[in-house]
């Protein structure tokens, strides 16, 4: 039944590719995968295969890749993606020797793929459970690990109708799970090769923090309020309440926080939207400044179109390019993480690691790191404008609360780091 479904999935991708650009990238990438492997695979090399569905899973797998690369140069790294949103962003990643899409999980594709690569070890990140690939890996005796995996009772493996499919989990050599609930759920279906190590994303954000960029435009924008973490304010607040960073925001998020900051000009506002398209950017500008950028609204500059002098005079900075957000959090006092009024929140840890409180919308229940931040007092869920406004007023009026919340967020990230060490201590390389 599964294999029949996979052939229909393959057909569906081919048809959808006619109409959808993203699906077309997937279809073309999967078709080109074997050509890429034929061209690049060294038949004498020993490959460690790391598979990530998309960009978020790649960030969880990246600490594993880079540690193996550093400590075990005798291995080559094969990195595969399923989603174009991961492959397109990281197709030139220098930490892997070969990067390609993973062909759809048919028996023919899985056999051909593994016969070409002959991996000595495989890591599947978080949620990837491809039936044919995993069964062939097990049949060939290839050690196969699930890293940063997390399970919930409502998943198919733990339903009466999903017990047959749950056998795929027995193909893994070991599960490195994020929490106790996941370990217990696996134990109920007879899987005991598990270890609670946490989430490798905590290690990744610690690394990202250590590699943060100096951004003169952002520094000019935030001065005299503050310098990057570790520096001292250049002068007293001078009437400013602080710097608010909205990361990966969507229109429902922007509707809430822009309304607040149009009424509270004492906050400096940095917006890094999730979708950086001209239509969306103009929508943000029109909300911030109904009568124009300098008349009746906030003083707005765009990162790629401003100077340090202009940024210093502005009170709103729009980030209209990619790749800077993790460093921009360094300059903030409070962060808002977008997506919580849609499919789910984006990365809260990149902000929290800088000792700053994080705010997000209600769709956060499946994100363990958000639950941890809420529990420790470093993360705050808001459901509407009134809750957001009340929280911001408290941050503005109670500096000790602001500092304590940020400190709790930072400690939470630091305390959870170390999963990569635990995984590699248990893996025989």
Short mmCIF file of C-alpha atoms in Angstrom, two decimals:
data_model
loop_
_atom_site.label_atom_id
_atom_site.label_comp_id
_atom_site.label_asym_id
_atom_site.label_seq_id
_atom_site.Cartn_x
_atom_site.Cartn_y
_atom_site.Cartn_z
CA UNK A 1 0.00 0.00 0.00
CA UNK A 2 2.81 2.40 0.92
CA UNK A 3 4.65 1.78 -2.34
CA UNK A 4 1.50 2.34 -4.38
CA UNK A 5 1.01 5.62 -2.51
CA UNK A 6 4.58 6.67 -3.31
CA UNK A 7 4.05 6.18 -7.03
CA UNK A 8 0.92 8.33 -6.84
CA UNK A 9 2.90 10.96 -4.91
CA UNK A 10 5.53 10.93 -7.64
CA UNK A 11 2.82 11.37 -10.28
CA UNK A 12 1.19 14.13 -8.27
CA UNK A 13 4.49 16.03 -8.01
CA UNK A 14 4.97 15.79 -11.78
CA UNK A 15 1.47 17.18 -12.43
CA UNK A 16 1.68 19.90 -9.77
CA UNK A 17 5.05 20.99 -11.17
CA UNK A 18 3.25 22.31 -14.24
CA UNK A 19 1.42 24.89 -12.15
CA UNK A 20 3.58 25.60 -9.09
CA UNK A 21 7.13 26.99 -9.15
CA UNK A 22 8.19 25.47 -5.83
CA UNK A 23 6.91 22.03 -6.79
CA UNK A 24 8.66 22.40 -10.15
CA UNK A 25 11.96 22.94 -8.33
CA UNK A 26 11.31 19.77 -6.32
CA UNK A 27 10.41 17.74 -9.40
CA UNK A 28 13.44 18.89 -11.35
CA UNK A 29 15.73 18.45 -8.37
CA UNK A 30 14.61 14.90 -7.73
CA UNK A 31 15.01 13.99 -11.39
CA UNK A 32 18.54 15.46 -11.40
CA UNK A 33 19.61 13.74 -8.17
CA UNK A 34 21.00 10.59 -9.75
CA UNK A 35 22.93 12.60 -12.36
CA UNK A 36 24.48 14.61 -9.53
CA UNK A 37 25.43 11.46 -7.64
CA UNK A 38 26.89 9.78 -10.72
CA UNK A 39 29.03 12.84 -11.36
CA UNK A 40 30.21 13.54 -7.80
CA UNK A 41 30.33 10.28 -5.84
CA UNK A 42 33.83 9.01 -5.15
CA UNK A 43 33.55 5.19 -5.20
CA UNK A 44 36.53 4.89 -2.85
CA UNK A 45 35.19 7.30 -0.23
CA UNK A 46 33.28 6.52 2.96
CA UNK A 47 30.09 8.59 3.09
CA UNK A 48 28.09 9.68 6.10
CA UNK A 49 24.60 10.49 4.88
CA UNK A 50 22.61 13.25 6.61
CA UNK A 51 19.02 13.82 5.51
CA UNK A 52 16.98 16.90 6.44
CA UNK A 53 13.48 17.59 5.17
CA UNK A 54 13.93 21.34 4.98
CA UNK A 55 15.90 24.30 6.28
CA UNK A 56 14.84 23.99 9.93
CA UNK A 57 15.90 20.35 10.09
CA UNK A 58 19.16 21.23 8.38
CA UNK A 59 19.96 23.67 11.19
CA UNK A 60 19.41 20.80 13.64
CA UNK A 61 21.65 18.49 11.65
CA UNK A 62 24.34 21.07 10.99
CA UNK A 63 26.14 20.68 14.35
CA UNK A 64 26.45 16.94 13.66
CA UNK A 65 27.81 17.56 10.16
CA UNK A 66 30.35 20.12 11.24
CA UNK A 67 31.58 18.12 14.21
CA UNK A 68 32.12 15.01 12.05
CA UNK A 69 33.80 17.15 9.42
CA UNK A 70 36.18 18.58 11.99
CA UNK A 71 36.98 15.47 14.01
CA UNK A 72 36.71 12.77 11.33
CA UNK A 73 38.05 14.08 8.00
CA UNK A 74 38.30 10.47 6.76
CA UNK A 75 34.55 10.62 6.02
CA UNK A 76 32.79 12.52 3.27
CA UNK A 77 29.36 14.07 3.88
CA UNK A 78 26.31 13.55 1.69
CA UNK A 79 23.51 16.01 2.55
CA UNK A 80 20.03 15.52 1.11
CA UNK A 81 16.86 17.59 1.27
CA UNK A 82 13.26 16.90 0.44
CA UNK A 83 12.00 20.48 0.32
CA UNK A 84 13.17 23.20 -2.10
CA UNK A 85 13.11 25.68 0.78
CA UNK A 86 16.02 23.78 2.30
CA UNK A 87 17.92 22.83 -0.84
CA UNK A 88 17.72 26.21 -2.56
CA UNK A 89 19.11 28.03 0.47
CA UNK A 90 21.87 25.53 1.32
CA UNK A 91 22.82 24.02 -2.04
CA UNK A 92 26.23 25.71 -1.80
CA UNK A 93 26.86 24.83 1.84
CA UNK A 94 30.57 24.12 2.19
CA UNK A 95 30.22 21.65 5.05
CA UNK A 96 29.05 18.83 2.77
CA UNK A 97 30.79 17.16 -0.14
CA UNK A 98 27.60 16.40 -2.05
CA UNK A 99 24.24 18.16 -1.71
CA UNK A 100 21.16 16.98 -3.55
CA UNK A 101 17.45 16.31 -3.34
CA UNK A 102 16.32 12.93 -2.04
CA UNK A 103 14.45 11.04 -4.77
CA UNK A 104 10.92 10.03 -3.82
CA UNK A 105 10.79 6.89 -1.65
CA UNK A 106 10.00 4.16 -4.18
CA UNK A 107 11.72 0.77 -3.95
CA UNK A 108 13.55 1.40 -7.23
CA UNK A 109 14.80 4.84 -6.19
CA UNK A 110 15.86 3.71 -2.72
CA UNK A 111 17.83 0.74 -4.05
CA UNK A 112 19.52 2.80 -6.76
CA UNK A 113 20.34 5.65 -4.37
CA UNK A 114 21.88 3.44 -1.70
CA UNK A 115 23.71 1.28 -4.23
CA UNK A 116 25.33 4.46 -5.57
CA UNK A 117 26.28 5.99 -2.23
CA UNK A 118 26.93 2.92 -0.06
CA UNK A 119 26.86 5.04 3.14
CA UNK A 120 28.67 3.79 6.21
CA UNK A 121 26.27 5.64 8.48
CA UNK A 122 23.04 7.67 8.17
CA UNK A 123 21.43 10.40 10.21
CA UNK A 124 17.78 11.34 9.70
CA UNK A 125 16.88 14.65 11.34
CA UNK A 126 13.74 14.97 13.46
CA UNK A 127 10.71 13.80 11.46
CA UNK A 128 11.95 11.88 8.42
CA UNK A 129 10.71 8.27 8.24
CA UNK A 130 11.05 7.03 4.65
CA UNK A 131 9.95 3.38 4.63
CA UNK A 132 11.99 1.98 1.74
CA UNK A 133 15.20 3.86 2.42
CA UNK A 134 15.12 2.82 6.07
CA UNK A 135 14.36 -0.83 5.43
CA UNK A 136 17.18 -1.13 2.90
CA UNK A 137 19.60 0.59 5.28
CA UNK A 138 18.66 -1.88 7.98
CA UNK A 139 18.95 -4.85 5.58
CA UNK A 140 22.46 -3.71 4.66
CA UNK A 141 23.47 -3.27 8.28
CA UNK A 142 24.10 0.47 7.99
CA UNK A 143 23.92 2.21 11.41
CA UNK A 144 21.03 4.65 11.14
CA UNK A 145 20.16 7.31 13.72
CA UNK A 146 17.24 9.65 14.31
CA UNK A 147 18.51 12.93 15.75
CA UNK A 148 16.51 15.56 17.66
CA UNK A 149 13.38 13.50 17.11
CA UNK A 150 10.26 14.26 19.06
CA UNK A 151 7.04 12.27 19.27
CA UNK A 152 3.47 13.04 20.30
CA UNK A 153 0.57 10.69 21.10
CA UNK A 154 -1.46 11.88 18.11
CA UNK A 155 1.14 10.73 15.56
CA UNK A 156 0.24 7.81 13.31
CA UNK A 157 2.76 5.45 14.93
CA UNK A 158 0.76 5.41 18.17
CA UNK A 159 -2.73 5.01 16.67
CA UNK A 160 -4.35 1.60 16.17
CA UNK A 161 -4.49 2.15 12.42
CA UNK A 162 -0.81 3.10 12.24
CA UNK A 163 0.74 0.12 13.98
CA UNK A 164 1.79 -1.55 10.72
CA UNK A 165 3.56 1.61 9.55
CA UNK A 166 5.19 2.04 12.98
CA UNK A 167 7.45 -0.90 12.13
CA UNK A 168 9.53 1.56 10.13
CA UNK A 169 10.79 2.94 13.44
CA UNK A 170 12.43 -0.41 14.21
CA UNK A 171 14.81 0.23 11.30
CA UNK A 172 16.71 2.83 13.32
CA UNK A 173 19.77 1.80 15.26
CA UNK A 174 19.01 4.41 17.91
CA UNK A 175 16.78 7.41 18.58
CA UNK A 176 18.26 10.56 20.10
CA UNK A 177 15.05 12.18 21.33
CA UNK A 178 14.28 15.57 22.76
CA UNK A 179 12.18 14.65 25.78
CA UNK A 180 10.91 11.99 28.18
CA UNK A 181 7.47 11.79 26.57
CA UNK A 182 9.08 10.73 23.29
CA UNK A 183 11.09 8.03 25.03
CA UNK A 184 7.99 6.66 26.76
CA UNK A 185 5.91 6.65 23.57
CA UNK A 186 8.59 4.69 21.74
CA UNK A 187 8.88 2.25 24.64
CA UNK A 188 5.15 1.49 24.42
CA UNK A 189 5.62 0.12 20.90
CA UNK A 190 8.71 -1.86 21.83
CA UNK A 191 11.48 0.56 20.87
CA UNK A 192 14.01 0.87 23.66
CA UNK A 193 17.18 2.00 21.87
CA UNK A 194 16.61 5.61 22.85
CA UNK A 195 18.48 8.36 24.62
CA UNK A 196 17.19 11.74 25.76
CA UNK A 197 19.75 14.28 24.54
CA UNK A 198 17.66 17.37 23.82
CA UNK A 199 17.70 19.40 20.64
CA UNK A 200 20.86 20.07 18.60
CA UNK A 201 19.39 23.45 17.61
CA UNK A 202 20.54 24.80 20.97
CA UNK A 203 24.12 23.97 19.99
CA UNK A 204 23.58 25.59 16.63
CA UNK A 205 22.31 28.90 18.03
CA UNK A 206 25.24 29.03 20.43
CA UNK A 207 27.54 28.73 17.42
CA UNK A 208 25.56 31.33 15.50
CA UNK A 209 25.90 33.72 18.41
CA UNK A 210 29.67 33.29 18.45
CA UNK A 211 29.78 34.11 14.72
CA UNK A 212 27.48 37.15 14.86
CA UNK A 213 28.22 39.92 12.39
CA UNK A 214 28.92 43.53 13.24
CA UNK A 215 26.26 45.58 11.43
CA UNK A 216 27.19 49.27 11.29
CA UNK A 217 23.78 50.33 9.95
CA UNK A 218 21.97 48.60 12.81
CA UNK A 219 24.48 49.89 15.32
CA UNK A 220 23.93 53.46 14.12
CA UNK A 221 20.18 52.93 14.27
CA UNK A 222 20.23 51.71 17.87
CA UNK A 223 22.78 54.25 19.16
CA UNK A 224 22.59 56.11 21.51
CA UNK A 225 20.22 53.56 22.98
CA UNK A 226 22.77 50.77 23.15
CA UNK A 227 25.67 48.95 21.60
CA UNK A 228 25.73 45.19 20.90
CA UNK A 229 25.60 42.83 23.88
CA UNK A 230 28.67 43.13 26.05
CA UNK A 231 29.09 46.84 25.35
CA UNK A 232 27.96 49.74 27.49
CA UNK A 233 25.28 52.24 26.44
CA UNK A 234 26.84 55.23 24.74
CA UNK A 235 24.51 57.51 26.69
CA UNK A 236 21.42 57.26 28.89
CA UNK A 237 18.21 56.09 27.27
CA UNK A 238 17.29 59.64 26.45
CA UNK A 239 13.55 58.92 26.52
CA UNK A 240 13.79 55.66 24.60
CA UNK A 241 12.09 52.61 26.05
CA UNK A 242 14.17 50.19 24.02
CA UNK A 243 14.71 48.41 20.71
CA UNK A 244 12.06 45.96 19.54
CA UNK A 245 13.03 43.35 16.93
CA UNK A 246 10.27 41.62 14.97
CA UNK A 247 11.75 38.56 13.30
CA UNK A 248 10.16 36.48 10.51
CA UNK A 249 6.91 38.42 10.79
CA UNK A 250 3.76 37.82 8.75
CA UNK A 251 0.89 40.27 8.12
CA UNK A 252 -1.22 39.04 11.10
CA UNK A 253 1.78 39.62 13.39
CA UNK A 254 2.48 43.03 11.85
CA UNK A 255 -1.11 44.13 12.29
CA UNK A 256 -0.69 43.73 16.05
CA UNK A 257 2.74 45.17 16.78
CA UNK A 258 2.67 47.98 14.20
CA UNK A 259 -0.55 49.27 15.70
CA UNK A 260 1.16 49.46 19.07
CA UNK A 261 4.34 51.15 17.87
CA UNK A 262 2.48 53.72 15.82
CA UNK A 263 1.15 54.89 19.17
CA UNK A 264 4.41 54.48 21.13
CA UNK A 265 7.16 56.28 19.25
CA UNK A 266 9.59 55.98 22.15
CA UNK A 267 10.46 52.44 21.00
CA UNK A 268 12.85 51.88 18.13
CA UNK A 269 11.47 49.23 15.81
CA UNK A 270 13.34 46.73 13.60
CA UNK A 271 11.21 44.59 11.29
CA UNK A 272 12.67 41.59 9.46
CA UNK A 273 9.66 40.10 7.64
CA UNK A 274 9.51 36.46 6.64
CA UNK A 275 8.53 37.34 3.07
CA UNK A 276 10.83 39.95 1.57
CA UNK A 277 8.90 40.98 -1.49
CA UNK A 278 8.30 44.55 -2.62
CA UNK A 279 4.53 44.26 -2.23
CA UNK A 280 4.88 43.07 1.37
CA UNK A 281 7.49 45.72 2.19
CA UNK A 282 5.25 48.47 0.84
CA UNK A 283 2.36 47.07 2.87
CA UNK A 284 4.49 47.33 6.02
CA UNK A 285 5.53 50.90 5.18
CA UNK A 286 1.93 51.96 4.54
CA UNK A 287 0.86 50.56 7.91
CA UNK A 288 3.69 52.34 9.69
CA UNK A 289 3.15 55.60 7.92
CA UNK A 290 -0.33 56.10 6.50
CA UNK A 291 0.55 59.60 5.29
CA UNK A 292 4.07 58.88 4.07
CA UNK A 293 7.39 57.99 5.59
CA UNK A 294 8.03 61.40 7.10
CA UNK A 295 4.56 62.79 7.58
CA UNK A 296 2.19 61.47 10.20
CA UNK A 297 4.04 58.23 10.76
CA UNK A 298 7.30 56.73 11.92
CA UNK A 299 10.62 57.71 10.37
CA UNK A 300 11.42 54.68 8.22
CA UNK A 301 14.59 53.49 6.51
CA UNK A 302 15.34 50.27 4.63
CA UNK A 303 18.54 48.42 5.39
CA UNK A 304 19.76 48.19 1.79
CA UNK A 305 18.81 51.77 0.94
CA UNK A 306 20.12 53.80 3.84
CA UNK A 307 23.31 55.20 5.33
CA UNK A 308 24.54 55.20 8.89
CA UNK A 309 23.65 58.88 9.19
CA UNK A 310 20.11 58.34 7.97
CA UNK A 311 19.67 55.24 10.15
CA UNK A 312 20.71 57.19 13.23
CA UNK A 313 17.83 59.63 12.66
CA UNK A 314 15.18 56.98 12.02
CA UNK A 315 12.96 55.16 14.48
CA UNK A 316 12.03 52.23 12.22
CA UNK A 317 14.44 50.00 10.30
CA UNK A 318 13.08 47.51 7.79
CA UNK A 319 15.39 44.62 6.92
CA UNK A 320 14.84 44.06 3.20
CA UNK A 321 17.39 41.27 2.68
CA UNK A 322 18.14 37.79 4.02
CA UNK A 323 20.85 36.40 6.28
CA UNK A 324 21.09 39.06 8.98
CA UNK A 325 18.36 38.31 11.49
CA UNK A 326 20.37 36.13 13.89
CA UNK A 327 22.95 38.94 14.21
CA UNK A 328 20.32 41.69 14.43
CA UNK A 329 18.86 40.19 17.60
CA UNK A 330 22.13 41.22 19.25
CA UNK A 331 20.95 44.83 19.12
CA UNK A 332 17.49 44.38 20.62
CA UNK A 333 15.81 44.49 24.01
CA UNK A 334 12.62 42.59 23.19
CA UNK A 335 11.96 40.19 20.30
CA UNK A 336 8.79 39.14 18.57
CA UNK A 337 8.88 35.88 16.60
CA UNK A 338 6.40 35.64 13.74
CA UNK A 339 4.23 32.78 12.53
CA UNK A 340 2.21 32.20 15.68
CA UNK A 341 -1.00 33.39 14.02
CA UNK A 342 -0.44 31.04 11.09
CA UNK A 343 1.14 27.64 10.58
CA UNK A 344 3.48 27.97 13.56
CA UNK A 345 6.19 30.13 15.07
CA UNK A 346 9.65 30.50 13.59
CA UNK A 347 12.98 30.19 15.43
CA UNK A 348 12.70 31.58 18.96
CA UNK A 349 16.16 30.42 20.05
CA UNK A 350 18.13 32.78 17.80
CA UNK A 351 16.64 35.66 19.79
CA UNK A 352 16.60 34.07 23.24
CA UNK A 353 20.31 33.25 23.10
CA UNK A 354 20.99 37.00 23.29
CA UNK A 355 19.38 37.26 26.76
CA UNK A 356 16.22 38.89 25.53
CA UNK A 357 12.57 37.98 26.17
CA UNK A 358 10.65 36.62 23.19
CA UNK A 359 6.99 37.12 22.32
CA UNK A 360 4.99 34.94 19.94
CA UNK A 361 1.46 34.12 18.86
CA UNK A 362 -0.78 31.26 20.06
CA UNK A 363 0.22 28.57 17.55
CA UNK A 364 3.24 27.39 19.54
CA UNK A 365 2.02 24.23 21.30
CA UNK A 366 4.02 21.83 19.11
CA UNK A 367 7.25 23.77 19.61
CA UNK A 368 9.00 22.39 22.67
CA UNK A 369 11.49 25.25 22.84
CA UNK A 370 8.61 27.75 23.05
CA UNK A 371 7.02 25.76 25.85
CA UNK A 372 10.35 25.74 27.66
CA UNK A 373 10.76 29.48 27.26
CA UNK A 374 7.26 30.10 28.60
CA UNK A 375 7.89 27.80 31.57
CA UNK A 376 11.12 29.56 32.55
CA UNK A 377 9.67 33.07 32.20
CA UNK A 378 11.66 34.04 29.11
CA UNK A 379 8.90 33.53 26.53
CA UNK A 380 5.44 35.09 26.32
CA UNK A 381 2.40 34.05 24.32
CA UNK A 382 -0.03 36.72 23.16
CA UNK A 383 -3.43 36.06 21.60
CA UNK A 384 -4.45 39.55 20.53
CA UNK A 385 -3.52 43.22 20.51
CA UNK A 386 -4.63 43.89 24.07
CA UNK A 387 -2.37 41.17 25.49
CA UNK A 388 0.54 42.44 23.42
CA UNK A 389 0.01 46.05 24.53
CA UNK A 390 -0.23 45.08 28.20
CA UNK A 391 2.99 43.07 28.01
CA UNK A 392 4.88 45.85 26.24
CA UNK A 393 3.68 48.37 28.79
CA UNK A 394 5.07 46.18 31.54
CA UNK A 395 8.42 45.84 29.77
CA UNK A 396 8.53 49.62 29.38
CA UNK A 397 7.63 50.42 32.98
CA UNK A 398 9.46 47.63 34.83
CA UNK A 399 13.12 47.44 33.85
CA UNK A 400 13.87 44.68 36.35
CA UNK A 401 11.13 42.53 34.81
CA UNK A 402 12.59 43.15 31.36
CA UNK A 403 16.10 42.19 32.46
CA UNK A 404 14.97 39.15 34.43
CA UNK A 405 12.89 37.85 31.52
CA UNK A 406 15.82 38.24 29.15
CA UNK A 407 18.18 36.55 31.56
CA UNK A 408 15.81 33.60 31.95
CA UNK A 409 15.60 33.21 28.17
CA UNK A 410 19.37 33.23 27.80
CA UNK A 411 19.92 30.74 30.61
CA UNK A 412 17.32 28.43 29.11
CA UNK A 413 19.27 28.21 25.84
CA UNK A 414 22.64 27.75 27.52
CA UNK A 415 21.31 25.07 29.88
CA UNK A 416 19.85 23.05 27.00
CA UNK A 417 23.02 23.03 24.88
CA UNK A 418 25.16 19.93 24.56
CA UNK A 419 23.02 17.52 22.52
CA UNK A 420 25.66 17.19 19.81
CA UNK A 421 28.25 15.96 22.31
CA UNK A 422 25.81 13.36 23.63
CA UNK A 423 24.93 12.08 20.16
CA UNK A 424 28.49 11.72 18.95
CA UNK A 425 29.62 10.14 22.23
CA UNK A 426 27.12 7.36 21.55
CA UNK A 427 27.83 6.93 17.83
CA UNK A 428 30.73 4.73 16.73
CA UNK A 429 32.67 6.71 14.14
#
